[in-house]
CSV table of C-alpha atoms in Angstrom, one decimal:
chain,number,residue,atom,x,y,z
A,30,MET,CA,61.4,6.9,0.5
A,31,VAL,CA,59.9,8.5,3.6
A,32,GLY,CA,56.5,7.9,3.6
A,33,ARG,CA,54.6,8.4,0.2
A,34,TYR,CA,57.2,11.3,-0.3
A,35,PHE,CA,61.3,11.4,-0.8
A,36,TRP,CA,63.7,13.8,-0.7
A,37,ILE,CA,66.4,15.0,-3.1
A,38,THR,CA,69.6,17.1,-3.3
A,39,MET,CA,69.4,20.5,-4.8
A,40,SER,CA,72.8,22.1,-5.9
A,41,ASN,CA,73.6,25.2,-8.0
A,42,SER,CA,76.2,23.1,-9.5
A,43,SER,CA,77.1,20.9,-12.9
A,44,PRO,CA,75.8,16.7,-12.3
A,45,THR,CA,79.5,17.4,-13.9
A,46,ASP,CA,81.2,19.1,-11.4
A,47,GLU,CA,78.7,17.4,-8.7
A,48,ARG,CA,80.5,14.0,-9.9
A,49,SER,CA,84.2,14.8,-9.4
A,50,LYS,CA,83.4,16.5,-5.4
A,51,PRO,CA,82.9,14.4,-2.2
A,52,LYS,CA,79.2,13.9,-2.2
A,53,LYS,CA,77.6,16.0,0.6
A,54,HIS,CA,74.3,16.4,0.8
A,55,SER,CA,72.8,20.3,1.1
A,56,THR,CA,70.6,21.9,3.4
A,57,LYS,CA,68.1,23.0,0.6
A,58,LYS,CA,65.9,19.4,-0.1
A,59,SER,CA,62.9,19.8,-2.2
A,60,LEU,CA,59.8,17.7,-1.1
A,61,VAL,CA,58.2,16.7,-4.4
A,62,SER,CA,55.2,13.8,-4.2
A,63,ALA,CA,54.2,10.6,-5.6
A,64,PRO,CA,51.7,9.9,-7.6
A,65,PRO,CA,48.1,10.2,-5.9
A,66,THR,CA,46.1,7.4,-4.7
A,67,PRO,CA,41.5,7.8,-5.5
A,68,ILE,CA,41.1,8.5,-2.0
A,69,ASP,CA,44.1,11.9,-2.4
A,70,VAL,CA,41.5,14.7,-5.0
A,71,PHE,CA,38.3,15.1,-5.2
A,72,ASN,CA,35.8,13.2,-7.9
A,73,ASP,CA,33.5,17.0,-9.2
A,74,SER,CA,32.8,14.5,-11.6
A,75,ASP,CA,31.3,11.8,-9.2
A,76,PRO,CA,27.4,12.7,-9.0
A,77,GLY,CA,26.4,10.6,-7.3
A,78,ASP,CA,27.1,12.5,-4.0
A,79,ALA,CA,25.3,15.9,-5.5
A,80,THR,CA,22.7,13.6,-6.2
A,81,GLN,CA,21.9,11.9,-2.0
A,82,ARG,CA,22.3,15.9,-1.4
A,83,ASN,CA,19.5,17.0,-3.3
A,84,PHE,CA,17.4,14.3,-1.9
A,85,ARG,CA,18.6,14.9,1.2
A,86,TYR,CA,17.2,19.3,1.3
A,87,GLN,CA,13.7,17.7,-0.2
A,88,HIS,CA,13.6,15.5,2.9
A,89,ALA,CA,15.0,18.5,4.6
A,90,PHE,CA,12.1,20.3,3.3
A,91,GLY,CA,9.4,18.1,4.2
A,92,VAL,CA,11.2,18.4,8.8
A,93,ILE,CA,10.6,22.6,7.5
A,94,LEU,CA,6.6,21.8,6.7
A,95,LEU,CA,5.9,19.6,9.2
A,96,VAL,CA,7.8,22.0,11.6
A,97,ALA,CA,5.5,24.4,10.1
A,98,GLY,CA,2.5,22.6,10.5
A,99,LYS,CA,3.1,22.2,14.3
A,100,MET,CA,3.8,26.0,15.0
A,101,GLY,CA,0.3,27.1,13.5
A,102,ASN,CA,1.8,28.6,10.1
A,103,ARG,CA,0.2,26.3,8.2
A,104,PRO,CA,-2.4,24.2,8.2
A,105,TYR,CA,-1.8,21.2,8.3
A,106,VAL,CA,-1.9,18.2,10.2
A,107,ALA,CA,-0.1,16.5,7.7
A,108,ILE,CA,3.0,15.5,5.1
A,109,TRP,CA,2.8,12.1,2.2
A,110,CYS,CA,6.0,12.0,1.0
A,111,GLU,CA,6.0,11.3,-2.3
A,112,GLN,CA,3.3,10.7,-3.2
A,113,HIS,CA,1.8,12.3,-6.5
A,114,GLU,CA,4.2,14.3,-5.1
A,115,ASP,CA,7.2,15.2,-4.0
A,116,LEU,CA,5.9,16.6,-1.4
A,117,LEU,CA,1.8,16.6,-0.7
A,118,ALA,CA,0.0,18.1,1.8
A,119,GLU,CA,-2.6,17.6,3.9
A,120,ARG,CA,-4.5,20.6,5.3
A,121,SER,CA,-7.5,20.9,8.1
A,122,ASP,CA,-10.0,21.2,5.6
A,123,GLY,CA,-9.7,18.7,3.6
A,124,THR,CA,-7.4,19.9,0.5
A,125,PHE,CA,-3.9,19.3,-0.1
A,126,ASP,CA,-1.0,21.2,-1.3
A,127,GLY,CA,1.1,19.7,-3.7
A,128,TYR,CA,4.5,20.6,-3.5
A,129,GLN,CA,7.7,20.2,-6.0
A,130,ILE,CA,11.8,20.3,-5.1
A,131,LYS,CA,14.3,20.8,-7.3
A,132,THR,CA,18.2,22.3,-6.3
A,133,SER,CA,19.5,23.8,-9.1
A,134,ARG,CA,23.1,25.9,-9.4
A,135,PRO,CA,22.8,29.0,-8.7
A,136,GLU,CA,25.8,29.6,-10.8
A,137,ASN,CA,23.5,28.4,-13.9
A,138,GLY,CA,21.4,31.2,-13.4
A,139,PRO,CA,17.8,32.1,-12.4
A,140,TRP,CA,14.8,30.5,-13.0
A,141,LYS,CA,13.0,31.2,-16.7
A,142,LEU,CA,9.9,29.9,-18.1
A,143,ASN,CA,11.4,28.1,-20.9
A,144,ASP,CA,13.7,26.4,-18.5
A,145,LEU,CA,13.2,22.4,-18.9
A,146,GLU,CA,11.8,21.7,-15.0
A,147,LEU,CA,10.3,24.1,-14.6
A,148,ILE,CA,7.8,23.4,-17.4
A,149,LYS,CA,8.4,19.5,-16.1
A,150,THR,CA,6.8,20.5,-12.6
A,151,ILE,CA,4.0,22.9,-14.0
A,152,GLY,CA,3.6,19.6,-16.4
A,153,ARG,CA,3.0,17.7,-13.1
A,154,PHE,CA,1.0,20.4,-11.6
A,155,THR,CA,-1.4,20.2,-14.6
A,156,GLY,CA,-1.8,16.5,-14.1
A,157,LEU,CA,-2.4,16.6,-10.1
A,158,VAL,CA,-5.3,19.0,-10.5
A,159,ARG,CA,-6.4,17.6,-14.1
A,160,GLU,CA,-7.1,14.0,-12.0
A,161,PHE,CA,-8.4,15.5,-8.3
A,162,GLY,CA,-9.8,18.9,-9.6
A,163,ASN,CA,-10.1,21.7,-5.8
A,164,ALA,CA,-9.1,18.7,-4.2
A,165,ILE,CA,-5.6,20.5,-4.3
A,166,ASN,CA,-5.7,24.3,-2.6
A,167,GLU,CA,-2.4,25.0,-4.2
A,168,VAL,CA,0.8,24.1,-6.0
A,169,PHE,CA,4.1,25.3,-5.6
A,170,PHE,CA,7.3,25.0,-7.1
A,171,VAL,CA,10.6,25.3,-4.2
A,172,SER,CA,14.2,26.0,-4.7
A,173,ASN,CA,17.5,27.1,-3.3
A,174,THR,CA,17.8,28.7,-7.1
A,175,GLU,CA,15.6,31.8,-7.7
A,176,CYS,CA,13.1,33.1,-10.2
A,177,ASP,CA,14.3,35.4,-12.0
A,178,SER,CA,13.1,39.2,-11.5
A,179,ILE,CA,12.9,42.2,-13.4
A,180,GLY,CA,10.4,44.9,-12.5
A,181,LYS,CA,6.6,45.9,-14.8
A,182,GLU,CA,7.7,48.7,-15.9
A,183,ALA,CA,10.6,47.0,-17.6
A,184,THR,CA,10.2,47.3,-21.8
A,185,ASN,CA,12.2,43.7,-22.9
A,186,ASP,CA,8.8,42.8,-23.5
A,187,ARG,CA,10.7,38.8,-23.7
A,188,ARG,CA,12.1,38.6,-20.3
A,189,ARG,CA,8.8,40.3,-19.0
A,190,SER,CA,7.5,37.0,-20.3
A,191,LEU,CA,9.5,34.3,-19.3
A,192,CYS,CA,9.8,36.0,-15.5
A,193,PRO,CA,7.6,33.1,-13.3
A,194,ARG,CA,6.6,36.3,-11.2
A,195,LEU,CA,5.2,38.6,-14.1
A,196,PHE,CA,3.5,35.3,-15.6
A,197,LEU,CA,1.9,33.8,-12.5
A,198,GLU,CA,0.3,37.7,-11.4
A,199,HIS,CA,-0.6,38.9,-14.6
A,200,VAL,CA,-2.7,35.3,-15.3
A,201,GLN,CA,-4.0,34.8,-11.2
A,202,SER,CA,-5.4,39.3,-12.3
A,203,CYS,CA,-6.8,36.9,-15.2
A,204,SER,CA,-10.5,35.5,-15.3
A,205,ALA,CA,-10.5,33.6,-18.6
A,206,PRO,CA,-7.1,32.6,-20.6
A,207,SER,CA,-8.8,35.3,-23.5
A,208,GLU,CA,-8.1,37.6,-20.9
A,209,ILE,CA,-4.3,36.8,-21.0
A,210,ASN,CA,-2.5,39.4,-23.5
A,211,SER,CA,0.3,39.3,-26.1
A,212,VAL,CA,3.2,39.2,-23.7
A,213,PHE,CA,2.3,36.8,-21.4
A,214,SER,CA,-0.2,34.6,-24.6
A,215,LEU,CA,2.1,33.5,-26.1
A,216,THR,CA,4.4,32.0,-23.1
A,217,PHE,CA,1.2,30.3,-22.1
A,218,GLN,CA,0.9,28.4,-25.4
A,219,ASN,CA,4.0,27.1,-25.3
A,220,LEU,CA,2.8,26.2,-21.7
A,221,GLN,CA,-0.2,24.2,-23.4
A,222,ALA,CA,2.1,22.5,-25.4
A,223,GLU,CA,4.1,21.3,-23.4
A,224,CYS,CA,1.9,20.3,-21.0
A,225,GLY,CA,0.0,18.4,-23.0
A,226,CYS,CA,-3.8,19.8,-21.0
A,227,SER,CA,-6.7,22.2,-22.2
A,228,GLU,CA,-5.7,26.2,-21.9
A,229,ALA,CA,-9.4,25.3,-19.4
A,230,VAL,CA,-6.5,22.5,-17.0
A,231,LEU,CA,-3.5,25.0,-16.9
A,232,PHE,CA,-5.1,27.6,-16.3
A,233,GLN,CA,-7.4,26.8,-13.1
A,234,THR,CA,-3.4,25.2,-12.2
A,235,LEU,CA,-1.8,28.9,-13.3
A,236,HIS,CA,-4.3,29.7,-10.8
A,237,LYS,CA,-3.1,28.0,-7.9
A,238,MET,CA,0.0,28.7,-8.8
A,239,ASN,CA,3.2,29.7,-6.7
A,240,ILE,CA,7.2,30.2,-6.0
A,241,VAL,CA,8.8,29.6,-2.9
A,242,LEU,CA,12.5,30.6,-2.3
A,243,GLY,CA,13.6,27.8,0.5
A,244,PRO,CA,18.0,28.0,1.6
A,245,SER,CA,21.6,27.2,0.2
A,246,ARG,CA,22.1,24.2,-0.1
A,247,SER,CA,25.0,25.0,2.1
A,248,GLU,CA,23.8,26.4,4.8
A,249,PHE,CA,19.7,24.3,4.9
A,250,GLU,CA,20.9,22.1,7.5
A,251,ALA,CA,22.0,24.9,9.7
A,252,ALA,CA,18.8,26.9,8.9
A,253,ILE,CA,16.7,23.8,9.9
A,254,SER,CA,17.8,23.1,13.2
A,255,HIS,CA,18.4,27.1,13.9
A,256,GLU,CA,15.8,28.7,12.0
A,257,HIS,CA,12.9,26.6,12.5
A,258,ILE,CA,13.0,23.6,14.5
A,259,ALA,CA,14.9,26.1,17.3
A,260,GLN,CA,11.7,27.7,17.3
A,261,LEU,CA,9.1,25.0,18.6
A,262,ASP,CA,8.7,25.7,22.5
A,263,GLN,CA,10.0,22.0,23.2
A,264,CYS,CA,13.3,22.7,21.4
A,265,LYS,CA,14.1,26.4,22.6
A,266,GLU,CA,15.8,25.5,25.5
A,267,LEU,CA,18.2,22.9,23.5
A,268,ASN,CA,21.4,23.3,23.1
A,269,ALA,CA,22.5,23.1,19.5
A,270,ASP,CA,24.0,19.5,19.4
A,271,GLN,CA,20.7,18.3,20.2
A,272,LEU,CA,19.2,20.2,17.6
A,273,ASP,CA,20.8,19.0,14.9
A,274,ALA,CA,20.5,15.1,16.8
A,275,PHE,CA,16.2,16.2,16.5
A,276,ARG,CA,17.0,17.8,12.8
A,277,ASP,CA,18.4,14.3,11.5
A,278,TYR,CA,15.8,11.9,13.2
A,279,LEU,CA,12.9,14.1,11.4
A,280,ILE,CA,14.5,14.7,8.3
A,281,GLY,CA,15.1,10.4,8.5
A,282,VAL,CA,11.6,9.9,9.0
A,283,VAL,CA,10.5,11.9,6.3
A,284,TYR,CA,13.1,10.1,3.9
A,285,ARG,CA,12.0,6.0,5.2
A,286,ALA,CA,7.9,7.8,4.6
A,287,SER,CA,9.3,8.2,0.9
A,288,SER,CA,10.3,4.9,-0.1
A,289,LEU,CA,7.4,2.3,-0.9
A,290,GLN,CA,9.6,0.4,2.8
A,291,THR,CA,7.2,-1.2,4.8
A,292,GLY,CA,7.7,-4.1,7.7
A,293,ASP,CA,4.0,-4.1,7.8
A,294,PRO,CA,2.6,-8.3,7.5
A,295,ILE,CA,-1.0,-6.8,6.8
A,296,ARG,CA,0.6,-6.0,3.3
A,297,HIS,CA,0.1,-9.9,2.5
A,298,LEU,CA,-2.8,-10.1,3.8
A,299,ARG,CA,-5.4,-7.9,1.9
A,300,PRO,CA,-7.2,-8.3,-0.8
A,301,LEU,CA,-6.2,-6.1,-4.5
A,302,ILE,CA,-9.9,-6.5,-5.0
A,303,ASN,CA,-12.1,-4.8,-3.3
A,304,GLY,CA,-9.3,-4.5,-0.5
A,305,GLY,CA,-10.8,-2.7,3.0
A,306,ASP,CA,-7.7,-2.2,4.4
A,307,ILE,CA,-5.7,0.7,3.2
A,308,ASP,CA,-2.6,-0.1,1.2
A,309,PRO,CA,-0.1,-0.5,4.3
A,310,ARG,CA,2.7,1.0,1.5
A,311,LEU,CA,0.5,4.7,1.0
A,312,ALA,CA,-0.6,4.1,5.5
A,313,ASN,CA,3.8,4.4,6.2
A,314,LYS,CA,3.9,7.6,3.9
A,315,ARG,CA,1.2,9.8,6.1
A,316,LEU,CA,3.8,11.8,8.6
A,317,PRO,CA,0.9,13.7,10.9
A,318,VAL,CA,2.1,16.5,12.0
A,319,GLU,CA,1.1,16.6,15.7
A,320,SER,CA,2.0,13.0,16.7
A,321,LEU,CA,5.4,13.1,15.1
A,322,VAL,CA,7.9,16.9,15.8
A,323,ILE,CA,7.6,15.9,19.5
A,324,TYR,CA,11.1,16.2,20.7
A,325,ALA,CA,11.6,13.0,22.8
A,326,ALA,CA,15.9,13.0,22.9
A,327,GLN,CA,15.0,10.5,20.0
A,328,SER,CA,19.1,11.0,19.5
A,329,GLN,CA,20.3,11.6,23.6
A,330,GLY,CA,21.1,8.7,24.5
A,331,PRO,CA,21.7,9.0,28.5
A,332,HIS,CA,18.6,10.6,29.0
A,333,VAL,CA,16.6,7.7,27.5
A,334,PHE,CA,15.4,5.5,30.6
A,335,GLN,CA,17.4,1.8,30.5
A,336,TYR,CA,16.4,-1.9,31.1
A,337,VAL,CA,19.3,-4.7,32.3
A,338,GLY,CA,19.8,-8.1,31.8
A,339,GLU,CA,19.2,-10.9,29.4
A,340,SER,CA,17.2,-10.8,27.1
A,341,LEU,CA,13.6,-13.5,26.3
A,342,ILE,CA,13.4,-13.6,23.3
A,343,GLU,CA,16.2,-16.0,21.4
A,344,LEU,CA,15.2,-14.9,17.5
A,345,GLY,CA,14.9,-17.2,15.0
A,346,LYS,CA,14.4,-20.2,17.6
A,347,LEU,CA,11.9,-22.4,16.9
A,348,GLY,CA,9.5,-22.1,19.1
A,349,ARG,CA,6.4,-24.2,20.7
A,350,SER,CA,3.4,-24.0,17.5
A,351,THR,CA,0.7,-24.8,19.7
A,352,VAL,CA,1.3,-22.0,22.6
A,353,LEU,CA,0.2,-18.9,21.4
A,354,LYS,CA,-3.0,-20.1,20.1
A,355,GLN,CA,-4.2,-22.7,23.0
A,356,LYS,CA,-3.5,-18.4,24.9
A,357,LEU,CA,-5.3,-16.8,23.3
A,358,THR,CA,-8.1,-18.9,23.5
A,359,ALA,CA,-8.0,-19.6,27.0
A,360,GLY,CA,-8.6,-15.2,26.7
A,361,GLY,CA,-11.6,-15.3,24.5
A,362,LEU,CA,-9.1,-14.1,22.3
A,363,SER,CA,-9.3,-16.9,18.8
A,364,ASP,CA,-10.3,-14.4,16.2
A,365,GLN,CA,-7.0,-13.1,16.8
A,366,ILE,CA,-4.6,-15.7,16.5
A,367,ASP,CA,-3.8,-15.6,13.3
A,368,TYR,CA,-3.2,-12.2,13.4
A,369,MET,CA,-1.4,-12.7,16.5
A,370,ALA,CA,0.3,-15.0,14.9
A,371,GLU,CA,1.7,-13.2,11.8
A,372,ARG,CA,2.3,-9.8,13.3
A,373,GLU,CA,4.3,-13.0,15.4
A,374,ARG,CA,6.3,-13.9,12.6
A,375,SER,CA,7.0,-11.0,10.8
A,376,ALA,CA,8.1,-9.1,13.7
A,377,GLU,CA,10.7,-12.0,14.1
A,378,ARG,CA,11.7,-11.3,10.7
A,379,HIS,CA,11.7,-7.6,10.5
A,380,LEU,CA,14.4,-8.3,14.4
A,381,LEU,CA,16.4,-10.1,12.5
A,382,GLU,CA,17.3,-7.9,9.8
A,383,ASP,CA,17.9,-5.1,11.8
A,384,VAL,CA,20.1,-7.1,13.4
A,385,GLN,CA,22.5,-7.1,10.5
A,386,ARG,CA,21.3,-2.9,10.0
A,387,ARG,CA,22.6,-2.2,13.4
A,388,PRO,CA,24.6,-4.8,15.1
A,389,GLU,CA,26.2,-2.1,17.7
A,390,ARG,CA,23.0,-1.6,19.1
A,391,TYR,CA,21.9,-5.6,19.3
A,392,PRO,CA,21.2,-7.5,22.0
A,393,GLU,CA,20.9,-4.2,24.5
A,394,LEU,CA,18.1,-2.7,22.0
A,395,MET,CA,16.3,-6.1,21.5
A,396,LYS,CA,15.6,-6.1,25.7
A,397,GLN,CA,14.6,-2.4,25.7
A,398,ILE,CA,11.4,-3.5,23.6
A,399,GLU,CA,10.6,-6.5,25.3
A,400,GLN,CA,10.7,-4.5,28.2
A,401,VAL,CA,9.0,-2.3,27.1
A,402,VAL,CA,6.0,-4.1,25.7
A,403,LEU,CA,6.0,-6.2,28.7
A,404,GLY,CA,5.6,-4.1,30.9
A,405,GLU,CA,2.4,-2.8,29.0
A,406,CYS,CA,0.6,-5.9,28.9
A,407,ARG,CA,1.1,-6.9,32.7
A,408,GLU,CA,-0.1,-3.5,33.5
A,409,ALA,CA,-3.3,-3.8,30.8
A,410,HIS,CA,-3.4,-7.5,32.7
A,411,LEU,CA,-3.5,-6.4,36.0
A,412,ARG,CA,-6.6,-4.0,34.9
A,413,ALA,CA,-8.5,-5.9,32.9
A,414,ARG,CA,-8.2,-9.3,34.8
A,415,GLN,CA,-10.3,-7.0,37.7
A,416,THR,CA,-13.2,-8.2,35.5
A,417,SER,CA,-15.2,-10.9,34.9
A,418,ALA,CA,-13.6,-13.8,32.1
A,419,PRO,CA,-12.7,-14.3,29.6
A,420,TYR,CA,-10.9,-10.8,29.8
A,421,GLY,CA,-8.8,-11.3,26.8
A,422,PRO,CA,-10.3,-8.5,24.3
A,423,ALA,CA,-10.9,-5.8,26.4
A,424,MET,CA,-6.9,-6.0,27.8
A,425,LEU,CA,-5.9,-6.5,24.2
A,426,ILE,CA,-7.2,-3.2,22.9
A,427,ASP,CA,-6.1,-1.8,25.9
A,428,VAL,CA,-1.8,-2.8,24.9
A,429,GLN,CA,-2.3,-2.2,20.8
A,430,ASN,CA,-3.0,1.5,22.5
A,431,ARG,CA,-0.3,2.1,24.8
A,432,LEU,CA,1.9,0.3,22.0
A,433,ARG,CA,0.1,3.4,19.5
A,434,LYS,CA,1.3,5.6,22.2
A,435,ILE,CA,4.5,3.9,23.0
A,436,ALA,CA,5.0,3.8,19.5
A,437,ARG,CA,4.2,7.6,18.0
A,438,GLU,CA,5.1,9.7,21.0
A,439,GLU,CA,8.5,7.2,22.3
A,440,THR,CA,10.5,6.6,19.4
A,441,ALA,CA,13.9,6.6,21.3
A,442,LEU,CA,12.8,4.1,23.6
A,443,ILE,CA,12.3,1.7,21.1
A,444,GLY,CA,14.8,2.1,19.0
A,445,ASP,CA,12.9,3.7,16.2
A,446,HIS,CA,10.5,0.4,15.7
A,447,THR,CA,7.0,0.3,14.6
A,448,TYR,CA,3.7,0.0,16.0
A,449,GLU,CA,3.8,-3.5,14.0
A,450,CYS,CA,6.6,-3.8,15.1
A,451,LEU,CA,5.7,-4.1,19.6
A,452,ILE,CA,3.0,-6.0,18.3
A,453,GLY,CA,4.8,-8.9,17.4
A,454,MET,CA,6.8,-8.8,20.2
A,455,VAL,CA,3.2,-9.2,22.0
A,456,GLY,CA,2.9,-12.5,19.9
A,457,LEU,CA,6.2,-13.3,20.5
A,458,LEU,CA,6.6,-12.4,24.2
A,459,THR,CA,2.8,-14.3,24.3
A,460,ARG,CA,4.4,-18.2,22.6
A,461,GLU,CA,7.5,-17.9,25.9
A,462,CYS,CA,5.0,-17.6,28.5
A,463,VAL,CA,5.6,-14.7,30.2
A,464,VAL,CA,2.1,-13.0,28.8
A,465,TRP,CA,-1.5,-14.2,29.6
A,466,TRP,CA,-4.8,-12.9,28.3
A,467,SER,CA,-5.9,-15.1,31.2
A,468,PRO,CA,-5.4,-16.3,34.2
A,469,SER,CA,-2.3,-19.0,34.2
A,470,PHE,CA,-3.0,-22.1,33.9
A,471,PRO,CA,-1.0,-25.8,32.5
A,472,ILE,CA,-0.2,-25.7,28.6
A,473,GLU,CA,-1.2,-28.9,27.0
A,474,GLY,CA,1.7,-30.7,25.6
A,475,ASP,CA,4.9,-28.6,27.3
């Protein structure tokens, strides 16, 4: 045996003749493979990887919308991920466009109006319009596969009636359902029955509906990098690797916003009845175009300023419980004690979880976050102490503004952590007596 193969000798003689002759090995040899292992043969029956690719396609289309908004090609100020639709685009006039993303194998043929997935999409659109009315501006069916195409002059009425483009063009040319002609009226009635809505709602929805042919599943990543992102002024000089890295960063942002994951501790404080705060799960779904689509070398580590030295914070270590209270009280921030303590605990838990997820980034990333936050706190303290005491409230507002800007525009500097994590780090550093909200003083019990 050699590896997973073995050699057998080949001869033109019969087995009987071979045994009667001296043993000689022929120079002709054939390689016979041993039984394959599970990693030798591609498994095309497992839908797992195809499902992941389809989700990535959806998240990638979110990047296309973000870039379109940034460039002014669409009037979008923000994208909401998995909020009533796959993607909900917030327009500058306060209305919304809904996007349903459906991938399909091209060999399945073009989309027709008797395809179940297209019917279900129209049903979702009718529910959206029925619930929110004129707040919905347009709705879009997006796919990597074309819809059936047939000319208006075609005589096959059956095929014409199932052609999405011809159907929508005709319905949108009518001012009332009663004007739909006999070719398309049966299709309209079938859709109404499948969607379970009134003809008025279906008619209104179809007037808002359009079709978009997205990039193919085999090229969508390259198309986003080199046909969309490359058009941004700040990205025109980037090389292919930098464009791909920025694309992956943005797709990752859309992916995270498409889940219910949130590290905001306000979720533990927000009243369910008559709560005034926005649900943090909902807030995390909104991706603002202007502040998000900014190239900041997210994946180019050598371009990010690196801090050196040892970390000040030891995660999981039991801290002195009265330090935070004493220091905030002295700074005139006694009403912020519970808020800061909760953020501090949540940030510590969040960072401990991140250490488990990305152990290769620590402790360097911990030092990075500490120094970014500490630097902003000390600069804010220097400015605030020029005024009369207590100056804690003014300093806290300044720190909040600074950290929001960093979380929005310098994500690479802080390892893609959130504003809430940075505020929690402020609490941790306050407890460690390196951040002060007033002139320093002896800590009781220290």
